[in-house]
XYZ file of N, CA and C in Angstrom:
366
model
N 27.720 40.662 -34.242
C 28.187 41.950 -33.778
C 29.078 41.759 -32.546
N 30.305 42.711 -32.695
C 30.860 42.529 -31.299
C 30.910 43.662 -30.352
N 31.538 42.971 -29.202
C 31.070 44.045 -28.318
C 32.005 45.055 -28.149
N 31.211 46.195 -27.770
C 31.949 47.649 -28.399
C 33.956 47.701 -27.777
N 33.669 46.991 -26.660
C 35.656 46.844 -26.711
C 36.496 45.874 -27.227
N 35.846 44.885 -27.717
C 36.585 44.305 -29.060
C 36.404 45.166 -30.321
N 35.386 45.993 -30.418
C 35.852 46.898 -32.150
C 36.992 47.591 -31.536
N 37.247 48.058 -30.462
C 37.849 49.326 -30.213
C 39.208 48.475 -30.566
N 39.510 47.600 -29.784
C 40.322 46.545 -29.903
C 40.802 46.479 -31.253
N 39.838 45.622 -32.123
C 40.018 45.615 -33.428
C 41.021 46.369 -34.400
N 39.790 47.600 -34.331
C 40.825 48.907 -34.819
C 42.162 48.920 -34.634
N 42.207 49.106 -33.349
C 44.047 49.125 -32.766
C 44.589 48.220 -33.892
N 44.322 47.088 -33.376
C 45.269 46.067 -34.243
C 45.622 46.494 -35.753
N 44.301 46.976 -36.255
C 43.853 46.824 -38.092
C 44.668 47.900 -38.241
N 45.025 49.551 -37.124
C 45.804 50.214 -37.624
C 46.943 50.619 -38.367
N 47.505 50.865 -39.510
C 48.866 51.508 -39.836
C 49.915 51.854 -38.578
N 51.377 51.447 -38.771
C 52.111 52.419 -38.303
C 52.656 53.530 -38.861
N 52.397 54.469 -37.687
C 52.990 56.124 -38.058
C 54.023 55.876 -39.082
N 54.558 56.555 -39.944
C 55.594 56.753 -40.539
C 56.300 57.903 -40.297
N 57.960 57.226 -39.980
C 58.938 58.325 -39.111
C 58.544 60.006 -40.227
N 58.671 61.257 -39.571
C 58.490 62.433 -40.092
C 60.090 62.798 -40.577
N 60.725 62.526 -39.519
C 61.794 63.281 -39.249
C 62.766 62.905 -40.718
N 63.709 63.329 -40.838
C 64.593 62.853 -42.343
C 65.660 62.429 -41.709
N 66.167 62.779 -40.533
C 67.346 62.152 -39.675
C 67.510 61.929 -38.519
N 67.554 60.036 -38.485
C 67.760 59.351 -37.094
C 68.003 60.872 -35.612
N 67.413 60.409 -34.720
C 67.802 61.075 -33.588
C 68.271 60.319 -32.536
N 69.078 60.221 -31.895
C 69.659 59.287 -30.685
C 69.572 60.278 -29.403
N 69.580 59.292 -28.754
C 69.206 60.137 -27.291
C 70.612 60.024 -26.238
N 71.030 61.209 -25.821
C 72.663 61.308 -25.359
C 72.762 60.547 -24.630
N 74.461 59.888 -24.112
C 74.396 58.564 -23.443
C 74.724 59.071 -22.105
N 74.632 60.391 -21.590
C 74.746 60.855 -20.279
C 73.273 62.157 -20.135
N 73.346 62.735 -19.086
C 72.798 63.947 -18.748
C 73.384 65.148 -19.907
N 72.655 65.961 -20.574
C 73.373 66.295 -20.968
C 72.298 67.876 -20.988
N 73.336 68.908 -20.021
C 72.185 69.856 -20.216
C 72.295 71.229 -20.803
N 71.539 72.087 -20.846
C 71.230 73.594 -22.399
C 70.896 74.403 -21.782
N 70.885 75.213 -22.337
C 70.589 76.717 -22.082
C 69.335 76.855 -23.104
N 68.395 77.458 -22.927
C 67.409 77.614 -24.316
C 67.296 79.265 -24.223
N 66.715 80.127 -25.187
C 66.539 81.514 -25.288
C 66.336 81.860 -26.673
N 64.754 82.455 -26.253
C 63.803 82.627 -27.418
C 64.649 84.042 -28.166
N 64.849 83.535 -29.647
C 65.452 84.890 -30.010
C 64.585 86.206 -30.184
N 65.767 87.298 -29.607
C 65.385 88.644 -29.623
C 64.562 88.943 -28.037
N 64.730 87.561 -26.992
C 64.649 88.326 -25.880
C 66.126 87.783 -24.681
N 66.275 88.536 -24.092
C 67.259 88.335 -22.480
C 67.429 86.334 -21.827
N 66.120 86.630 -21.212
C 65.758 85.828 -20.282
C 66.257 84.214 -21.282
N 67.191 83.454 -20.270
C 67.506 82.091 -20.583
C 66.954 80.921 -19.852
N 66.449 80.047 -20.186
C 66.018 79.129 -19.576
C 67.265 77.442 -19.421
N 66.750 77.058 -18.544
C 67.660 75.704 -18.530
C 66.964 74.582 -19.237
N 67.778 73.267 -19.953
C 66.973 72.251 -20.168
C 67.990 71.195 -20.400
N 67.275 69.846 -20.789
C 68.283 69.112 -21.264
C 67.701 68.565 -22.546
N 68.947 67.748 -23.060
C 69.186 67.347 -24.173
C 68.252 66.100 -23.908
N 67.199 65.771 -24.502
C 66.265 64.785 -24.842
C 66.636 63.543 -26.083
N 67.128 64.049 -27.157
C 67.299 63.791 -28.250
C 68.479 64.289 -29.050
N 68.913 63.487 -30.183
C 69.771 65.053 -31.129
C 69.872 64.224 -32.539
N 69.514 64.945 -33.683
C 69.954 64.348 -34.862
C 70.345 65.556 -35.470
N 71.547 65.535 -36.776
C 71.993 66.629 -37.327
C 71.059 67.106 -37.881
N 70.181 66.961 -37.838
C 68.504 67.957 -38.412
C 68.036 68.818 -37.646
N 67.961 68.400 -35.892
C 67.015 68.919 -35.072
C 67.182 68.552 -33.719
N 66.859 68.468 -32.724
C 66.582 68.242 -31.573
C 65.208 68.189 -30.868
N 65.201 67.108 -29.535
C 64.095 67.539 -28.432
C 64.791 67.854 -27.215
N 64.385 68.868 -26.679
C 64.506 69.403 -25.477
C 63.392 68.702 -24.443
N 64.292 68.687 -23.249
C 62.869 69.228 -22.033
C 63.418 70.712 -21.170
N 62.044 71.090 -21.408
C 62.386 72.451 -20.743
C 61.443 73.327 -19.769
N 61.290 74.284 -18.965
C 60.247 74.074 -17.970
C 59.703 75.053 -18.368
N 59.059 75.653 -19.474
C 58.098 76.839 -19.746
C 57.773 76.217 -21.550
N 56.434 76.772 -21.473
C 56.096 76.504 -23.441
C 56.516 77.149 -24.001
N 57.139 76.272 -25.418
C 56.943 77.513 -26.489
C 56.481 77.195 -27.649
N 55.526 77.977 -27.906
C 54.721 77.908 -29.004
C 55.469 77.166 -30.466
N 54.625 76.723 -31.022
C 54.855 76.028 -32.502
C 55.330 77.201 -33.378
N 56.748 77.164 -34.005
C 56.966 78.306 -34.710
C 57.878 79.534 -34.124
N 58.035 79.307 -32.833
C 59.168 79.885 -32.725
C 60.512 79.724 -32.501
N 61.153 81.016 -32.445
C 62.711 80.170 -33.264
C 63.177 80.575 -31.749
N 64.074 79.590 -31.025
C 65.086 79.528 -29.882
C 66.365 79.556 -30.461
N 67.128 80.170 -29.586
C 68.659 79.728 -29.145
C 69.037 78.565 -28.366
N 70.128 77.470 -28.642
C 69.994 76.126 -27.459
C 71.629 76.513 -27.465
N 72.116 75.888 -26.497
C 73.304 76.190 -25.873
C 73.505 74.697 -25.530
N 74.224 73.908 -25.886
C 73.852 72.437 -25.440
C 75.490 72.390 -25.029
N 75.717 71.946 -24.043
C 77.005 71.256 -23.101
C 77.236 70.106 -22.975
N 78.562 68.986 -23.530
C 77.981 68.041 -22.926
C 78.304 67.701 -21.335
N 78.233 66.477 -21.056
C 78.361 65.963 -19.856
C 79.739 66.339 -19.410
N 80.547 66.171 -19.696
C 82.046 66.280 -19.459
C 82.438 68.101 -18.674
N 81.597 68.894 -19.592
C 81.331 69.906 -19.535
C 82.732 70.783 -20.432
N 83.391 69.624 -21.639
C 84.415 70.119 -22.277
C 83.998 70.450 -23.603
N 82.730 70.333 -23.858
C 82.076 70.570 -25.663
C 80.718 71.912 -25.185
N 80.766 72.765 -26.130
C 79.794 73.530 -26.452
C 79.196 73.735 -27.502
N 78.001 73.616 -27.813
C 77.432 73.376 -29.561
C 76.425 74.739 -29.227
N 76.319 75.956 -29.752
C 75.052 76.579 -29.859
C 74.650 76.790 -31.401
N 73.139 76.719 -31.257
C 72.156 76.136 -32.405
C 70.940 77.120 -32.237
N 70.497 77.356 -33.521
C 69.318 78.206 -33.167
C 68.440 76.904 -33.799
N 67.047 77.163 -33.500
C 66.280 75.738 -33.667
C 64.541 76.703 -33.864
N 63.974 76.059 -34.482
C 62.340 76.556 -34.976
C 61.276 75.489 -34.098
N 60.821 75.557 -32.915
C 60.046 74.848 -32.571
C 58.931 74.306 -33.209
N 58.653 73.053 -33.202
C 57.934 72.368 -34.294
C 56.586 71.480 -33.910
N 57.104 71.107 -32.533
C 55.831 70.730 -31.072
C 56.204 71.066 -29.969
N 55.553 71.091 -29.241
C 55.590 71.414 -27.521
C 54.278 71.046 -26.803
N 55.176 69.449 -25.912
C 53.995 68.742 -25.616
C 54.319 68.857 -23.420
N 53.105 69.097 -23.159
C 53.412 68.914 -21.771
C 53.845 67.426 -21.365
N 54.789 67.411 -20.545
C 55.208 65.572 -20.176
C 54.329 65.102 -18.410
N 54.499 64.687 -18.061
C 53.859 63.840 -16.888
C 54.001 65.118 -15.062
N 55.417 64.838 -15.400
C 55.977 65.871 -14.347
C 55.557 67.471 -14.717
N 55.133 68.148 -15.735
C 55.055 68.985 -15.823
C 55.944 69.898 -16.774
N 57.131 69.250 -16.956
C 58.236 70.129 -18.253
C 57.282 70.153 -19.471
N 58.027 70.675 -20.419
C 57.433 70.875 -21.420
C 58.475 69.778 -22.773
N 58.048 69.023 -23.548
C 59.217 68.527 -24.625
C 58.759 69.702 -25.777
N 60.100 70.096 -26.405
C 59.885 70.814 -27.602
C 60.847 69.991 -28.505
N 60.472 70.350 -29.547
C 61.302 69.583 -30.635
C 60.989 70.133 -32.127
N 61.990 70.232 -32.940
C 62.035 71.027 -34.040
C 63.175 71.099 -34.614
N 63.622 71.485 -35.723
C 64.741 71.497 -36.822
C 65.853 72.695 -36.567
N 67.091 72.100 -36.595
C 68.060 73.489 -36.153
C 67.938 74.082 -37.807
N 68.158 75.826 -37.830
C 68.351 76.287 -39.045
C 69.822 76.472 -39.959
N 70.142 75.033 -39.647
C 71.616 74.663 -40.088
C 71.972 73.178 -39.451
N 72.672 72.862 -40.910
C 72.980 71.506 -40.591
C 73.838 71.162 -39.703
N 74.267 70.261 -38.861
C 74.931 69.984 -37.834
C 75.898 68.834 -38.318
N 77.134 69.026 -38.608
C 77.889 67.577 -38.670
C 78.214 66.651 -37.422
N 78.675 65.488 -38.475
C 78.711 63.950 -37.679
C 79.108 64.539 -36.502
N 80.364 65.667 -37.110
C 81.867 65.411 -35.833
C 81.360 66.435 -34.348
N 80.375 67.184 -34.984
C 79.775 68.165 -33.885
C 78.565 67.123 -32.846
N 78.275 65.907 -33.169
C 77.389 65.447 -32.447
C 77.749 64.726 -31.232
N 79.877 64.098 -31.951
C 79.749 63.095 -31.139
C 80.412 63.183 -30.104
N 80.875 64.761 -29.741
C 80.938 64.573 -28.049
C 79.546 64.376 -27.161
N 78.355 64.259 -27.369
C 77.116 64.436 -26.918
C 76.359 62.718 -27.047
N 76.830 61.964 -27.676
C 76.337 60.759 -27.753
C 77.379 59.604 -27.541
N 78.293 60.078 -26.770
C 79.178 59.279 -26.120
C 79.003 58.554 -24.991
């Protein structure tokens, strides 16, 4: 028998890796790159930045929750401050991070082409 932090150990090792969810690569922008977010059907806009982006979806960080399932407005700028992309998006998680923001991440309700991504991953 071993001792109970080598099983724990064990396990780890013996585990599976996750298998990706997502259906399309996400890259993470090669500057600051920051958004506007706004839950549809109310006023109030929040700030965030661009975490992530694949023509499927995005992660945000942003400084208030929002629930699993609801649909935002993102306003994404890039760095240059010469590109504007707005996207409505279905939140899909929303995890608190270390500092306190919130990451959300979820599928825009429309596809996003190549040519719309790549002022943002420059």
């Amino acid at each position: 028998m071993l001792p109970p932090i080598l099983e724990k150990l064990s396990a780890l090792i013996g585990r599976q890796s996750r298998s990706e969810r997502r259906v399309g690569k996400r890259v993470a922008p090669g500057s600051l790159t920051p958004c506007e977010v706004q839950r549809v059907g109310e006023e109030a806009r929040h700030s965030a930045r661009l975490h992530n982006l694949s023509v499927k979806g995005a992660g945000l960080l942003v400084d208030c929750e929002y629930p699993k399932g609801t649909n935002v407005r993102v306003l994404v700028v890039n760095a240059a401050h010469t590109f504007a992309l707005a996207l409505e998006m279905r939140v899909a998680r929303c995890h608190r991070t270390l500092n306190g923001d919130f990451l959300i991440g979820g599928p825009f309700t429309r596809v996003v082409t190549h040519q719309e991504l790549v002022p943002f991953i420059r």
